[in-house]
PDB file of C-alpha atoms in Angstrom:
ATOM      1  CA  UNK A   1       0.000   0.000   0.000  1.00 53.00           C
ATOM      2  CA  UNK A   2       0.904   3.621  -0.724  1.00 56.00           C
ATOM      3  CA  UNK A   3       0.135   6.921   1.068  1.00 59.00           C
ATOM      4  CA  UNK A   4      -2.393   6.987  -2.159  1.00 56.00           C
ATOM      5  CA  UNK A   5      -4.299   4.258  -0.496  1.00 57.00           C
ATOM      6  CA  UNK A   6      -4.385   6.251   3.294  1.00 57.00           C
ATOM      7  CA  UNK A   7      -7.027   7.099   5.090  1.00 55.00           C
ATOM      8  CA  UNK A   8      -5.160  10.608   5.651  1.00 56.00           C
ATOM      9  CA  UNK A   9      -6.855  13.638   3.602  1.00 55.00           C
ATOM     10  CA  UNK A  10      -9.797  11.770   2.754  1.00 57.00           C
ATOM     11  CA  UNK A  11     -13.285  12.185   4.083  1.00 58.00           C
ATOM     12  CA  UNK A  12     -14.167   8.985   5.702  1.00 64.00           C
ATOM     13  CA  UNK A  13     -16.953   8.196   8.162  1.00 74.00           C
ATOM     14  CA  UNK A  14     -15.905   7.355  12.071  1.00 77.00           C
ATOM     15  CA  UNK A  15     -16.380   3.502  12.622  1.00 84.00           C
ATOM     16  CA  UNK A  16     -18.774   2.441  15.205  1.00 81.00           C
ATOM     17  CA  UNK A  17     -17.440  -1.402  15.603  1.00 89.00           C
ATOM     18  CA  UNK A  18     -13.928  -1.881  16.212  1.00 96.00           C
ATOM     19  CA  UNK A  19     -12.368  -2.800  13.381  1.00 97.00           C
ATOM     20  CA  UNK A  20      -8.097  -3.234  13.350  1.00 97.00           C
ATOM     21  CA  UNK A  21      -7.963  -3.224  10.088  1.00 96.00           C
ATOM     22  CA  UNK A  22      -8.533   0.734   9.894  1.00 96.00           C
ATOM     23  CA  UNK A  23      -4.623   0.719  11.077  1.00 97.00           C
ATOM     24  CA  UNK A  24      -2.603   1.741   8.020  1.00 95.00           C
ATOM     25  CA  UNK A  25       1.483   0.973   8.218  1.00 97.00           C
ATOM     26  CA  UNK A  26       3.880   3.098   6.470  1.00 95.00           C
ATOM     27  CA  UNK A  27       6.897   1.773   5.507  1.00 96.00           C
ATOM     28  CA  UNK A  28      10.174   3.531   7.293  1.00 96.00           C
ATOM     29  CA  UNK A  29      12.890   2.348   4.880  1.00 93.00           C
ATOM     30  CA  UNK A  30      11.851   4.812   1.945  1.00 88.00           C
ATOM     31  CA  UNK A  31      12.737   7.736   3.659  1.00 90.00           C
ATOM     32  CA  UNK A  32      15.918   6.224   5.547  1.00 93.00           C
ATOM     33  CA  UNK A  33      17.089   5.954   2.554  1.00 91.00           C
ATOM     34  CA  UNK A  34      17.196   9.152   1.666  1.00 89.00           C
ATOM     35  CA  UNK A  35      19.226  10.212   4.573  1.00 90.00           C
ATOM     36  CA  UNK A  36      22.541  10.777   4.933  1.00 81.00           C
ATOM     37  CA  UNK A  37      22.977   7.553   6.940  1.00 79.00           C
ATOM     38  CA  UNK A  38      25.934   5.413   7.364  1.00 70.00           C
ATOM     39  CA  UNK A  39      24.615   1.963   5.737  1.00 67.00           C
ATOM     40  CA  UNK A  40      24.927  -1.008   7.073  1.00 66.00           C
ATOM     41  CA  UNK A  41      22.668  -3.659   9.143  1.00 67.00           C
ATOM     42  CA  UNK A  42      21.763  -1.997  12.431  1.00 84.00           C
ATOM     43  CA  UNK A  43      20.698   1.443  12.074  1.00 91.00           C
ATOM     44  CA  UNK A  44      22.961   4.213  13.336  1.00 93.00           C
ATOM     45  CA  UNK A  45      20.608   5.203  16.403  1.00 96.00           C
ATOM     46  CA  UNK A  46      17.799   3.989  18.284  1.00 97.00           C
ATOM     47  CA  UNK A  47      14.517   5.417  20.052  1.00 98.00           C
ATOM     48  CA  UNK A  48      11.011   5.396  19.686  1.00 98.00           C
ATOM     49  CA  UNK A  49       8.035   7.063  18.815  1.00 98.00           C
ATOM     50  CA  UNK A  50       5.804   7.558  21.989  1.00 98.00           C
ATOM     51  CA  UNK A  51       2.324   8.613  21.418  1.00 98.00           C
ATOM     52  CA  UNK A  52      -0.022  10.180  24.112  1.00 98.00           C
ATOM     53  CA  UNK A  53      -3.478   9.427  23.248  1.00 98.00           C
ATOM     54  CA  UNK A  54      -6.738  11.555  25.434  1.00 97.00           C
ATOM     55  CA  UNK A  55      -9.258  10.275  24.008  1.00 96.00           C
ATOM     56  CA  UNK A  56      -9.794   6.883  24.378  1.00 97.00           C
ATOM     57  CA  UNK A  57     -13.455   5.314  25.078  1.00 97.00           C
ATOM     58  CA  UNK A  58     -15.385   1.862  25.362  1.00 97.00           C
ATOM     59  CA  UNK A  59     -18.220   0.482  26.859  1.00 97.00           C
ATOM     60  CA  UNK A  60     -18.367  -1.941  29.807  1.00 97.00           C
ATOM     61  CA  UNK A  61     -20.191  -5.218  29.778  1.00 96.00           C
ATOM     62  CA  UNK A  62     -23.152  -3.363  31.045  1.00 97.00           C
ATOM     63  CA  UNK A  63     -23.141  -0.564  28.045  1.00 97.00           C
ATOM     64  CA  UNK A  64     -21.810   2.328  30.348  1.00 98.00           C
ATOM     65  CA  UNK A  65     -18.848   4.458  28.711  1.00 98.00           C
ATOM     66  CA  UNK A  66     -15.222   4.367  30.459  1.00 98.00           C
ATOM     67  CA  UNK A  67     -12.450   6.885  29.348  1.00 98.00           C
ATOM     68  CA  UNK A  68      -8.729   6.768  29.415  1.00 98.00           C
ATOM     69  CA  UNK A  69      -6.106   7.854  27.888  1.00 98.00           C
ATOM     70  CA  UNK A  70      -2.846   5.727  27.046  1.00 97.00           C
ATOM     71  CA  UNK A  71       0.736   6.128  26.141  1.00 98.00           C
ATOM     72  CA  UNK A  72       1.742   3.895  23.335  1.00 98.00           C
ATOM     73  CA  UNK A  73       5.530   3.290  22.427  1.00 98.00           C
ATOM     74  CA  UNK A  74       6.913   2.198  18.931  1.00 98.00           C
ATOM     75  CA  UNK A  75      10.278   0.945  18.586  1.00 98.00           C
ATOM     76  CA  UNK A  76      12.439   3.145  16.199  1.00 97.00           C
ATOM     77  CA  UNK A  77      13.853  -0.168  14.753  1.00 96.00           C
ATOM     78  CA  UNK A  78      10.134  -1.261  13.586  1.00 97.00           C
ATOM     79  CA  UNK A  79       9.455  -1.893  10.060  1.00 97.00           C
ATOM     80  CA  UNK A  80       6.557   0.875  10.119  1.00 97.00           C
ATOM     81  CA  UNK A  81       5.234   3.834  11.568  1.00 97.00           C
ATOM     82  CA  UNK A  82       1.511   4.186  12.149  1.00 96.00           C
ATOM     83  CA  UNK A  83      -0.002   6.832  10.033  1.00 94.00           C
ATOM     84  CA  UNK A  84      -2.293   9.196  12.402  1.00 93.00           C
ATOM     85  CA  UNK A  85      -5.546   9.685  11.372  1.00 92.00           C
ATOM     86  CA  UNK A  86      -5.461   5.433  11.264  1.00 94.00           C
ATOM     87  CA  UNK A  87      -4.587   5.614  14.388  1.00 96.00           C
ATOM     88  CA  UNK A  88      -7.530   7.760  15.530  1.00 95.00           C
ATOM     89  CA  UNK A  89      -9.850   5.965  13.714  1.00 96.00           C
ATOM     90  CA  UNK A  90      -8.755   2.695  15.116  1.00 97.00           C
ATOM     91  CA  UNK A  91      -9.437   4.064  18.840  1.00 97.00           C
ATOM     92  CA  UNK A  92     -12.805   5.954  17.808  1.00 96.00           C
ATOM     93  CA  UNK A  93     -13.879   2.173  16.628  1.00 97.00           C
ATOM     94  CA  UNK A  94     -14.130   1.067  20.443  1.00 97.00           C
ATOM     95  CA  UNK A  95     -16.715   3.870  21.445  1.00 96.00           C
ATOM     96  CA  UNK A  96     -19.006   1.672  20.614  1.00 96.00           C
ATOM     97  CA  UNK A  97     -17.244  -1.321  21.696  1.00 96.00           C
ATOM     98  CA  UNK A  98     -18.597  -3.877  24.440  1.00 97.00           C
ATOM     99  CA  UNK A  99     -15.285  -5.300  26.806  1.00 97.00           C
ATOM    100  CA  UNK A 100     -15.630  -7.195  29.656  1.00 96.00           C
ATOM    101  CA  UNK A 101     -12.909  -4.896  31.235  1.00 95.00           C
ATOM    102  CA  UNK A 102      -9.950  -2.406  30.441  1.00 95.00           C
ATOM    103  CA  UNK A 103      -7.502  -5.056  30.195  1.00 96.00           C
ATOM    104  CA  UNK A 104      -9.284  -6.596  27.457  1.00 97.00           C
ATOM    105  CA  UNK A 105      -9.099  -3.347  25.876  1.00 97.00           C
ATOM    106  CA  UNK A 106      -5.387  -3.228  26.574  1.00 97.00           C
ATOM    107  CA  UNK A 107      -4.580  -6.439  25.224  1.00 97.00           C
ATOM    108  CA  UNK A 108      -6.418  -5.285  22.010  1.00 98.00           C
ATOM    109  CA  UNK A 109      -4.262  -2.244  21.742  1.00 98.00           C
ATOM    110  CA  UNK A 110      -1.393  -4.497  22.205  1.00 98.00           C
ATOM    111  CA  UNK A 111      -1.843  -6.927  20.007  1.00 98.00           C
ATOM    112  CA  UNK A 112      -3.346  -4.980  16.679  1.00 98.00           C
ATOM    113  CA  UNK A 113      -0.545  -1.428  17.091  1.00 98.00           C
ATOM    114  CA  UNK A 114       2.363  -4.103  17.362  1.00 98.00           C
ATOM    115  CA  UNK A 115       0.910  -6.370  14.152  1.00 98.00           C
ATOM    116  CA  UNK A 116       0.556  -2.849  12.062  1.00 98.00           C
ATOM    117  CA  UNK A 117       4.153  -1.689  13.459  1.00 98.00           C
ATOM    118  CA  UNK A 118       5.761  -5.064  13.015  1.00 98.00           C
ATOM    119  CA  UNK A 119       7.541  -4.676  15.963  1.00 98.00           C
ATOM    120  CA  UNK A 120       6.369  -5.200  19.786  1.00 98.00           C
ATOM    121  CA  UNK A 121       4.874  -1.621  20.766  1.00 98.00           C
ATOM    122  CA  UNK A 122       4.461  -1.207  24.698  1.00 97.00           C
ATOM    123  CA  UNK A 123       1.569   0.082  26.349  1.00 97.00           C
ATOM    124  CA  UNK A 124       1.166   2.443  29.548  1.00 96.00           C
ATOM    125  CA  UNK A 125      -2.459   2.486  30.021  1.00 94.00           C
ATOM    126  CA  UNK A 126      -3.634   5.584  32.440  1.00 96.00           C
ATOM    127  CA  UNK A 127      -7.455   5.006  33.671  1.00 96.00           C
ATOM    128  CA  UNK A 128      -9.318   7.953  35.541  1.00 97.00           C
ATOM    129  CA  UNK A 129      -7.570   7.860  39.082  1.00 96.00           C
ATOM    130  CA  UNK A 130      -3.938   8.661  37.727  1.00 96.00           C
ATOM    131  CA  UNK A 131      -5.503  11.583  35.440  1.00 97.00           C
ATOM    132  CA  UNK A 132      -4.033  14.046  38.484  1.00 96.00           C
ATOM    133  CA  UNK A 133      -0.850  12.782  37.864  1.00 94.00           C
ATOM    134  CA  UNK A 134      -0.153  14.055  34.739  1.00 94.00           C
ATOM    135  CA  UNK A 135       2.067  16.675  34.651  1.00 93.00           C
ATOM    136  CA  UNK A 136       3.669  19.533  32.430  1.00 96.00           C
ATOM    137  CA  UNK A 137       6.818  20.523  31.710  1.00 96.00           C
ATOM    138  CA  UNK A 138       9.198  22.293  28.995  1.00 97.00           C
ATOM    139  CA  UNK A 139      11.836  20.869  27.172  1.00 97.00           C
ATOM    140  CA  UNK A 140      15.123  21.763  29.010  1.00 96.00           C
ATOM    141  CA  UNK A 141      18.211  22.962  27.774  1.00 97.00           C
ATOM    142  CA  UNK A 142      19.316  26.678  26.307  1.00 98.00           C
ATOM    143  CA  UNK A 143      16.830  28.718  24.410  1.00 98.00           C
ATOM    144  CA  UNK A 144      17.575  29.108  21.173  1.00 98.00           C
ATOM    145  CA  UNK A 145      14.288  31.395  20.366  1.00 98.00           C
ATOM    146  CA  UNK A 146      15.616  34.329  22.443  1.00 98.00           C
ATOM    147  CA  UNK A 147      18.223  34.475  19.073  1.00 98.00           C
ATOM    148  CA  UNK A 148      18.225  37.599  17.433  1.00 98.00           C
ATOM    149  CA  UNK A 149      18.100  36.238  13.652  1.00 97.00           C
ATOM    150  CA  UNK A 150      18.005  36.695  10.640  1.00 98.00           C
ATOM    151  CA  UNK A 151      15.861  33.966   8.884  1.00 98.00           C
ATOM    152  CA  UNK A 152      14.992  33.234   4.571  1.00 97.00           C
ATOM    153  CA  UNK A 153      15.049  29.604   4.305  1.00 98.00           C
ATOM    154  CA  UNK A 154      12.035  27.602   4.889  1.00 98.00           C
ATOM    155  CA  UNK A 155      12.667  24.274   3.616  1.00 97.00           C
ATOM    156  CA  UNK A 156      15.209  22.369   5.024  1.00 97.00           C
ATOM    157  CA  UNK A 157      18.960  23.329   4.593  1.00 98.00           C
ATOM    158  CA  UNK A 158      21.320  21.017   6.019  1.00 97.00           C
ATOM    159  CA  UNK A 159      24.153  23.517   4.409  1.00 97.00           C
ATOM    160  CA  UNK A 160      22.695  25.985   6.940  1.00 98.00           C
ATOM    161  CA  UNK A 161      25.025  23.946  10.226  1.00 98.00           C
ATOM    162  CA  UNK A 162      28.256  24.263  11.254  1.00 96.00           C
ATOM    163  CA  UNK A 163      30.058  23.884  14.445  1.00 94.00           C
ATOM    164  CA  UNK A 164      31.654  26.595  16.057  1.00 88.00           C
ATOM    165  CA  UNK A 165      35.297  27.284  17.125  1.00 87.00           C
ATOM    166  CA  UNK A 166      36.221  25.643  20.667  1.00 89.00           C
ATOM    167  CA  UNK A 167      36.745  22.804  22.642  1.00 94.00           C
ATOM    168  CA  UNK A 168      34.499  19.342  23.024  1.00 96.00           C
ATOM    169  CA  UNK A 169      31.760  20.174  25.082  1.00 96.00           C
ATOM    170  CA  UNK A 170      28.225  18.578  26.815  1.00 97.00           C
ATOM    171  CA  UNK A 171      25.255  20.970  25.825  1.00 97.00           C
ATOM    172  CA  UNK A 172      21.343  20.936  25.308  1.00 98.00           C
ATOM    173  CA  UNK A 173      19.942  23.171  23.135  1.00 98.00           C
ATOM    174  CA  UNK A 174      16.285  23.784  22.573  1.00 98.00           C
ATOM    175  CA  UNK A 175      13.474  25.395  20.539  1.00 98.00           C
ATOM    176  CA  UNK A 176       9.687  25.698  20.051  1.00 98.00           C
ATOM    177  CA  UNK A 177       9.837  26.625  16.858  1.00 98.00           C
ATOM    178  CA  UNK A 178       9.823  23.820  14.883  1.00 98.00           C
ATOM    179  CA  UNK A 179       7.242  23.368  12.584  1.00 98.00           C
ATOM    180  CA  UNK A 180       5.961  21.117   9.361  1.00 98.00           C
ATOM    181  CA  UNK A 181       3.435  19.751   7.372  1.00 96.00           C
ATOM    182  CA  UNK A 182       1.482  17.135   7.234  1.00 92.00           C
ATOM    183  CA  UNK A 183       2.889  15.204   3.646  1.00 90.00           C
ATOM    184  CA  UNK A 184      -0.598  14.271   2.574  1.00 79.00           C
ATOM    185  CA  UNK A 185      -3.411  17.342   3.837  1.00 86.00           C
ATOM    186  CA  UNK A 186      -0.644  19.945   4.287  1.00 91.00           C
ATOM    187  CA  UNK A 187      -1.977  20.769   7.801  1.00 93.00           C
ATOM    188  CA  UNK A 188       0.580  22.605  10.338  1.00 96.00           C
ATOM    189  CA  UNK A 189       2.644  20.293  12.614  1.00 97.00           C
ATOM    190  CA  UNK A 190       3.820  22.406  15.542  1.00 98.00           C
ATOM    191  CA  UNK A 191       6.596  20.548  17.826  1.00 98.00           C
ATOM    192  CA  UNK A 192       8.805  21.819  20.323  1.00 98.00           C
ATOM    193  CA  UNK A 193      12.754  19.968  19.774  1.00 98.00           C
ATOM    194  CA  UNK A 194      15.493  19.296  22.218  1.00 98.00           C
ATOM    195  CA  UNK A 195      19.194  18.021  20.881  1.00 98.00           C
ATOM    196  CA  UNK A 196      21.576  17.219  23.219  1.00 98.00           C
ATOM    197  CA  UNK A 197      24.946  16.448  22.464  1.00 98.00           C
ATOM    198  CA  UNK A 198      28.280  15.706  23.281  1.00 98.00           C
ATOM    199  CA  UNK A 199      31.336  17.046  20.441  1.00 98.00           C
ATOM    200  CA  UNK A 200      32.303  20.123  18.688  1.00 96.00           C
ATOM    201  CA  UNK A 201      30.145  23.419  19.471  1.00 97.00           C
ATOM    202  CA  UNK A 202      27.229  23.788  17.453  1.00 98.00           C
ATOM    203  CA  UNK A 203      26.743  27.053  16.003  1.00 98.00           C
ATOM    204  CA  UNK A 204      23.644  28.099  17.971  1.00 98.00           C
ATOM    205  CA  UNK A 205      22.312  30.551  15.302  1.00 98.00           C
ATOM    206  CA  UNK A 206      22.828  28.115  12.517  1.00 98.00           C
ATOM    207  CA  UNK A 207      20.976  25.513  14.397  1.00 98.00           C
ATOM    208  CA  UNK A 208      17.980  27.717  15.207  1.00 98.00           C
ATOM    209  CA  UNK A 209      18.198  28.731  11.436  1.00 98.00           C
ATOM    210  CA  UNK A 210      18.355  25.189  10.291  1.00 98.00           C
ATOM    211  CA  UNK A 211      15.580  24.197  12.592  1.00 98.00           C
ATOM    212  CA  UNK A 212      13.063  26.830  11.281  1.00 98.00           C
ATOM    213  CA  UNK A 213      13.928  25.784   7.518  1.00 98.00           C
ATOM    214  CA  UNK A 214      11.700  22.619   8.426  1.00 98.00           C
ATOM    215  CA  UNK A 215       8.853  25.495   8.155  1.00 98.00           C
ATOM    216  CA  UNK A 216       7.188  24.673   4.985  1.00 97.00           C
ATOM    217  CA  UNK A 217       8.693  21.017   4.359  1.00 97.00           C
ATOM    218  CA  UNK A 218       5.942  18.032   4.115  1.00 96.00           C
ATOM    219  CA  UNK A 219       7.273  15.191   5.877  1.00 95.00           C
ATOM    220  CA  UNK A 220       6.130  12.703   9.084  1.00 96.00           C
ATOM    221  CA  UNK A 221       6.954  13.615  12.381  1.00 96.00           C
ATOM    222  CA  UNK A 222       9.350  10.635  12.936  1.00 97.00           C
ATOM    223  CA  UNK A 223      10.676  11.549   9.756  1.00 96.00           C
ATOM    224  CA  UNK A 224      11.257  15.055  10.660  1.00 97.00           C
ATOM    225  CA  UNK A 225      13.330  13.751  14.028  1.00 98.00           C
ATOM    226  CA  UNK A 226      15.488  11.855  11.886  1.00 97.00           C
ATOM    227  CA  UNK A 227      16.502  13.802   9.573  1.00 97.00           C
ATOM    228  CA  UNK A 228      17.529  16.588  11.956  1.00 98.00           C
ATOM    229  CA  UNK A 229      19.778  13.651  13.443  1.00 97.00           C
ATOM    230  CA  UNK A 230      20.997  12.945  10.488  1.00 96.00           C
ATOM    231  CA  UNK A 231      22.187  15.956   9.112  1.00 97.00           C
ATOM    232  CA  UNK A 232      23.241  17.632  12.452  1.00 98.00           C
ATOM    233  CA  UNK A 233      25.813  14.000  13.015  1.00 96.00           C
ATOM    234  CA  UNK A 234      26.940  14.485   9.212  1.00 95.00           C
ATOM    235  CA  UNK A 235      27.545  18.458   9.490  1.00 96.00           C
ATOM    236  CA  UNK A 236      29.808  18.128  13.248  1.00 96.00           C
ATOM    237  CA  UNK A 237      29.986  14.482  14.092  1.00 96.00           C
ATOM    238  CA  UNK A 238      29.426  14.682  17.852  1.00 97.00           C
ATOM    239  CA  UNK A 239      30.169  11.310  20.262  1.00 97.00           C
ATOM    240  CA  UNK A 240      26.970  11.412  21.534  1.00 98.00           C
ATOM    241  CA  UNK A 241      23.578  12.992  20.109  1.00 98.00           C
ATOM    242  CA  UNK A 242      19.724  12.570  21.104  1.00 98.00           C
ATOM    243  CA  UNK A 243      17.217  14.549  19.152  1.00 98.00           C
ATOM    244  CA  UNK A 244      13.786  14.705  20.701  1.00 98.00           C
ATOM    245  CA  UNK A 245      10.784  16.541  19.167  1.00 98.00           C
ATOM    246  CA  UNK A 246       6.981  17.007  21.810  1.00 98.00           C
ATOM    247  CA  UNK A 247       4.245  17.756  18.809  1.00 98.00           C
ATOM    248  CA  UNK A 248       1.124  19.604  19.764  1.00 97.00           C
ATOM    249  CA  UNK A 249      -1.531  17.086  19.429  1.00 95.00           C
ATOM    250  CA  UNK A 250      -4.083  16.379  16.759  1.00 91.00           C
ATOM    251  CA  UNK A 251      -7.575  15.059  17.170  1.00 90.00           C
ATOM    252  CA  UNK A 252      -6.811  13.337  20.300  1.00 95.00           C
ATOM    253  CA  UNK A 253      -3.217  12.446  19.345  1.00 96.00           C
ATOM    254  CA  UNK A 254       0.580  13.618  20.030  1.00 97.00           C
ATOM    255  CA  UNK A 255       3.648  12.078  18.732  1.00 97.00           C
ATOM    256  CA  UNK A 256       6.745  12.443  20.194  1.00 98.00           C
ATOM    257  CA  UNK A 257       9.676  10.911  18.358  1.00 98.00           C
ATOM    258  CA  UNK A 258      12.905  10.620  20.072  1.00 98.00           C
ATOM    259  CA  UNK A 259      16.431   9.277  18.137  1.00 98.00           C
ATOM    260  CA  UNK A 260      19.795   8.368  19.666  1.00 98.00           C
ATOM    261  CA  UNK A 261      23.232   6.821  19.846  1.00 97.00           C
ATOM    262  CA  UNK A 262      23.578   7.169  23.680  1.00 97.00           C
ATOM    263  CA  UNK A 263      22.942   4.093  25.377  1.00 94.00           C
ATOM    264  CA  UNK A 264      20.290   5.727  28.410  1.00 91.00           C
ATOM    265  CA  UNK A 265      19.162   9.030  26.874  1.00 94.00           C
ATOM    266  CA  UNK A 266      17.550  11.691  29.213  1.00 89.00           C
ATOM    267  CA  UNK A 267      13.896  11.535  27.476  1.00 94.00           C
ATOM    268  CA  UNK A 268      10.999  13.266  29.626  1.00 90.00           C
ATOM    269  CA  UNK A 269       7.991  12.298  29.565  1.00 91.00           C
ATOM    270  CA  UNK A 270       5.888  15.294  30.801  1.00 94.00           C
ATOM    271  CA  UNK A 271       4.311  16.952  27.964  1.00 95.00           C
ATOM    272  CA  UNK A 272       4.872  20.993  27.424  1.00 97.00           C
ATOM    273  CA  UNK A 273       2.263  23.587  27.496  1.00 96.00           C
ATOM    274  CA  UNK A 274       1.165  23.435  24.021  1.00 96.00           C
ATOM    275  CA  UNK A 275       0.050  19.832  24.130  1.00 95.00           C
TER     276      UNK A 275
END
């Protein structure tokens, strides 16, 4: 199947029986191999893509509605992504659903997100009494936005990086203004990103300038996460590098892709403001 053959941009009505075949796998290897990757047969990072969904529904045995919400996470190293408005529609199709209890439900979730990834994709399932636990936070590190620059590229420009004079050093940088769009509607993807590395200074204006050239490109969120990777390891080669993007959510959905070659990255797991 193709992105012809998505769900995504279409009009389609919400399912009322739960159906997993509404789940619609895209293929990761096309655009890994347009990257400036080292090749070989283990990829040159790892990390996931860790969805947040809020709006997850079913009925219990007796008819009544329960809620949750769920945090689902797909290995990087899985032979697809999950496109997102399959994903939504695949949730909406339990509204209507009869389950004896949420762990049916979870087992569900399970079972059909790791068949359409190919890969095992774990499941953090948050029922009512946790919902105060949720919490908030920013991405840490330096603030790149408070840079006073000047800015004409808006698709992306890997030429745009360079490290700066000086010697190896640990630093996280961060910005919020990171932004895409969606490869099949053309609908805005906002996302907050974090890099943190270890290697030759990054030039901090060139990265902010490099980050905002994502502003009218059409690609995937995971997509997005790896190509910044990419392309910031090719242009200064640090020893260590984690690139982790928090998108604003759509229709009940985040994604949150994070890519790495350190062995424990620091990834939190509170989501910012605008999510």
């Amino acid at each position: 199947m193709t992105l012809s053959d998505a769900p995504l941009g279409l009009s389609v009505p919400y399912p009322t029986e739960y159906d997993p075949g509404l789940l619609f796998p895209v293929s990761r290897a096309l655009n890994r191999a347009a990257l400036p990757l080292e090749r070989g047969d283990r990829l040159p990072f790892h990390g996931a893509d860790i969805w947040t969904a809020y709006e997850i529904s079913w009925l219990n045995a007796k008819g009544k509605p329960r809620v949750a919400m769920a945090t689902f996470t797909v290995p990087a190293d899985s032979p697809n992504l999950i496109e997102s408005k399959s994903f939504k529609l695949y949730l909406n199709s339990f509204n209507q659903t009869r389950l004896d209890n949420a762990q049916a439900l979870r087992e569900r979730l399970e079972r059909d997100l790791s068949a359409a990834a190919g890969a095992p994709v774990e499941l953090d399932f948050v029922l009512p009494q946790r919902f105060g636990q949720q919490q908030m936070a920013e991405l840490d590190g330096i603030d790149l936005d408070k840079l006073d620059v000047e800015i004409d590229t808006y698709q992306p420009a890997p030429e745009l990086l360079r490290c700066a004079d000086g010697p190896v050093r640990e630093e996280t940088l961060c910005s919020r203004l990171l932004k895409s769009n969606c490869p099949v509607t053309g609908q805005p993807d906002w996302g907050s990103v974090q890099i943190r590395y270890r290697g030759r200074p990054i030039d901090h204006e060139a990265l902010l300038k490099y980050i905002v050239s994502f502003r009218q490109h059409a690609g995937f969120h995971e997509h997005c996460v790896e190509t910044i990777y990419a392309d910031v390891m090719r242009a200064c080669a640090p020893q260590e590098l984690t690139v982790y993007a928090r998108y604003t959510r759509r229709g009940g959905l985040d994604i949150n892709p994070w890519r790495s070659n350190v062995a424990a990255p620091a990834i939190g797991m509170a989501r910012t403001a605008r999510q």
